[in-house]
C-alpha atoms as one frame of an Amber mdcrd trajectory, in Angstrom:
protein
 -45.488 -21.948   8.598 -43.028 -24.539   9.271 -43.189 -28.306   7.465 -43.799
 -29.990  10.639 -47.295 -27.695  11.473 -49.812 -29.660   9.568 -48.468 -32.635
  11.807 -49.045 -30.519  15.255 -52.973 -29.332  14.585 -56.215 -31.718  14.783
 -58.708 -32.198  11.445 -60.456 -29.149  11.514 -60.015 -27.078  14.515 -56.429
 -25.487  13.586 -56.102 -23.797  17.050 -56.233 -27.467  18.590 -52.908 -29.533
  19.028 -52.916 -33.072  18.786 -52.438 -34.455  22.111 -49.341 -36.927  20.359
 -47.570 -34.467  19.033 -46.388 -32.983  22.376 -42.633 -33.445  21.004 -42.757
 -31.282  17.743 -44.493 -28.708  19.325 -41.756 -28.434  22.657 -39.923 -28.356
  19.080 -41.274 -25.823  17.682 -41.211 -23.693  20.424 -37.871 -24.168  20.835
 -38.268 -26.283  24.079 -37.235 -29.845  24.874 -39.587 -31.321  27.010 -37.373
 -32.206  29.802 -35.531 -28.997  29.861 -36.591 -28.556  33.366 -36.303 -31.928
  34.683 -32.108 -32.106  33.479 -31.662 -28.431  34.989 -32.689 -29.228  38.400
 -30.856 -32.942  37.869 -27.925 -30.805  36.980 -28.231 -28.664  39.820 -28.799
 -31.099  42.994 -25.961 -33.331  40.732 -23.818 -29.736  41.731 -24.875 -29.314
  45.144 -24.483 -32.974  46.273 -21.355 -33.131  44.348 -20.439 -29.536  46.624
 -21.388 -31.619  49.814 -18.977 -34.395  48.755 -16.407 -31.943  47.678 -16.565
 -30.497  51.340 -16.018 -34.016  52.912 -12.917 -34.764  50.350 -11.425 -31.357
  50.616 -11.781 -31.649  54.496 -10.814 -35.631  55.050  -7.426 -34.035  52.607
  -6.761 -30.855  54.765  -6.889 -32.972  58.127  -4.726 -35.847  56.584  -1.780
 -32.995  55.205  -2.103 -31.469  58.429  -1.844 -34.546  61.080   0.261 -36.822
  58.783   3.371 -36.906  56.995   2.205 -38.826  54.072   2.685 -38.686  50.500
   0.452 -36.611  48.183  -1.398 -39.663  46.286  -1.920 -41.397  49.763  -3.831
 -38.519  51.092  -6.044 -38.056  47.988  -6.776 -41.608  47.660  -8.277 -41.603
  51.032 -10.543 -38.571  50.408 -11.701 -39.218  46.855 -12.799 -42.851  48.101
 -15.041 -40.853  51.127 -15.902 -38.400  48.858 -17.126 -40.972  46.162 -19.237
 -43.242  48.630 -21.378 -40.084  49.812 -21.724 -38.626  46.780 -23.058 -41.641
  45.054 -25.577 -42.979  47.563 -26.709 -39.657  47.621 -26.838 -39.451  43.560
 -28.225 -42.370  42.832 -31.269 -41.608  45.439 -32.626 -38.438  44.725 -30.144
 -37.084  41.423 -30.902 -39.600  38.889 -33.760 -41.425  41.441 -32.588 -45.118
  40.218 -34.114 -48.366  41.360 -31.396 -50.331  39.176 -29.032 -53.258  40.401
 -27.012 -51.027  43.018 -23.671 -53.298  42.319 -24.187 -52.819  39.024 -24.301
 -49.514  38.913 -21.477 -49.325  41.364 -19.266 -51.337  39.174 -19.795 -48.587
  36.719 -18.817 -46.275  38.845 -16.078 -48.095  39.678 -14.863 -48.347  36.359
 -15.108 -44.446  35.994 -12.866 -44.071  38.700 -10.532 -47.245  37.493  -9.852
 -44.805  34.391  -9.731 -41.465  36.792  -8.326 -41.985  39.847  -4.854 -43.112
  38.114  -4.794 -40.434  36.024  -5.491 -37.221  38.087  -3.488 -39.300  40.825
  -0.480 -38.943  38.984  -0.961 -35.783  37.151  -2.099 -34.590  40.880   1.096
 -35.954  42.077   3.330 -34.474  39.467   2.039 -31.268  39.915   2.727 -31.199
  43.344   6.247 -32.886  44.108   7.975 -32.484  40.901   6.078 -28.763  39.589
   6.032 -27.418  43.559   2.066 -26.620  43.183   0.230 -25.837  45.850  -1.468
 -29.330  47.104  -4.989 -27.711  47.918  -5.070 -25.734  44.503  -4.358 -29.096
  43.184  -7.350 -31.295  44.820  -9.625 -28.172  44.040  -8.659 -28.565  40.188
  -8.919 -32.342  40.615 -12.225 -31.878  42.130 -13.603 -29.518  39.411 -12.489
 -32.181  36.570 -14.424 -34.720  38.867 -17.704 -32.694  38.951 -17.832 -31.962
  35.100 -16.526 -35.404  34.048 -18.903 -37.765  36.725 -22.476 -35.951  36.098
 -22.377 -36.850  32.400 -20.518 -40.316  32.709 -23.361 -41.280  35.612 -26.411
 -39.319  33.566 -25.644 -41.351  30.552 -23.674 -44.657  31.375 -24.242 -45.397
  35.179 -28.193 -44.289  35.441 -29.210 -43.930  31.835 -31.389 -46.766  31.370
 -32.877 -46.666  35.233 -33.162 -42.967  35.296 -36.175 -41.633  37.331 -37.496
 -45.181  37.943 -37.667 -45.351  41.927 -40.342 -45.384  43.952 -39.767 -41.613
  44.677 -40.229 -40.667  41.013 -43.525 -42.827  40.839 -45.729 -41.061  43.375
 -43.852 -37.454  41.759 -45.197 -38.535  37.641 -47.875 -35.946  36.485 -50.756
 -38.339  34.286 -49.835 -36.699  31.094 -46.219 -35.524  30.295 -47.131 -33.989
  27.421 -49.690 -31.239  28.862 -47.323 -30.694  32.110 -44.881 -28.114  30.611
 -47.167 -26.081  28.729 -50.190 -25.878  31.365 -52.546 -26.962  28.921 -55.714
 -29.447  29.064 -56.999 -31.487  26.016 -59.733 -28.404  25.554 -57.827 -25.725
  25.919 -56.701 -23.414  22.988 -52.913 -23.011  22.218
């Protein structure tokens, strides 16, 4: 029996949990309550981020192939589509905020104040100076993008206004706590 177990059962029925201690018992079974909800957040985070991948990588390819510009030019142009899509999309049904949409896209902004520069002229590099590949290029830059842009908008952009639209409202079981575990207040754990 661990420390915390006294806390978890009600006076005199030790089969029953206390209905407040829904958080040390997802503990003690190893779970964190919203396990499920930041797996699926990951995963439509991945597959709009795919969708917005597919317009960059395909707004890049036709600008290399119809245009003689320069490397940065042509990335600039698709990251900014890319980013537009993939945060309207995000912010709707990802992370489901009804924040202050400049706000948040000021904070976005500032992400890619801080990335665009830098993979820009990495990106560049690479490609002029190294004689990569310019597609095996984006694709890396892309990658970095997904990885780096689902944690910065999960915990900076969205984190305070996360699930908070009117979408997540109607979706809100009563009680949190019983949801996971399939559980009512009588039943026996």
């Amino acid at each position: 029996m661990t420390f915390w177990k006294p806390l978890l059962y009600q006076e005199g029925n030790p089969l029953k949990y206390k209905k407040s201690s829904c958080f040390l018992l997802a503990f003690e079974r190893g779970l964190n309550v919203n396990n499920w909800t930041e797996i699926k957040r990951g995963i439509k985070f991945a597959i709009f981020s795919v969708s917005a991948g597919i317009i960059e990588f395909t707004s890049f390819a036709l600008l290399d192939g119809c245009t003689d510009w320069n490397y940065w030019l042509k990335y600039l142009i698709a990251l900014v589509l890319s980013v537009l899509w993939n945060f309207t999309l995000n912010r709707r049904f990802t992370f489901r905020s009804a924040g202050n949409v400049p706000i948040a896209m000021v904070k976005v902004a500032c992400f890619y104040v801080v990335f665009t520069p830098l993979t820009t002229v990495v990106g560049n590099y690479l490609v002029e100076t190294r004689g990569w590949n310019d597609i095996l290029v984006t694709i890396m830059n892309m990658a970095c993008n997904l990885v780096t842009e689902y944690f910065y908008d999960r915990y900076i952009v969205f984190g305070k206004t996360i699930d908070t639209n009117t979408v997540t409202k109607k979706e809100m079981p009563v009680d949190n706590c019983q949801q996971p575990f399939g559980q009512n207040e009588g039943e026996q754990y």
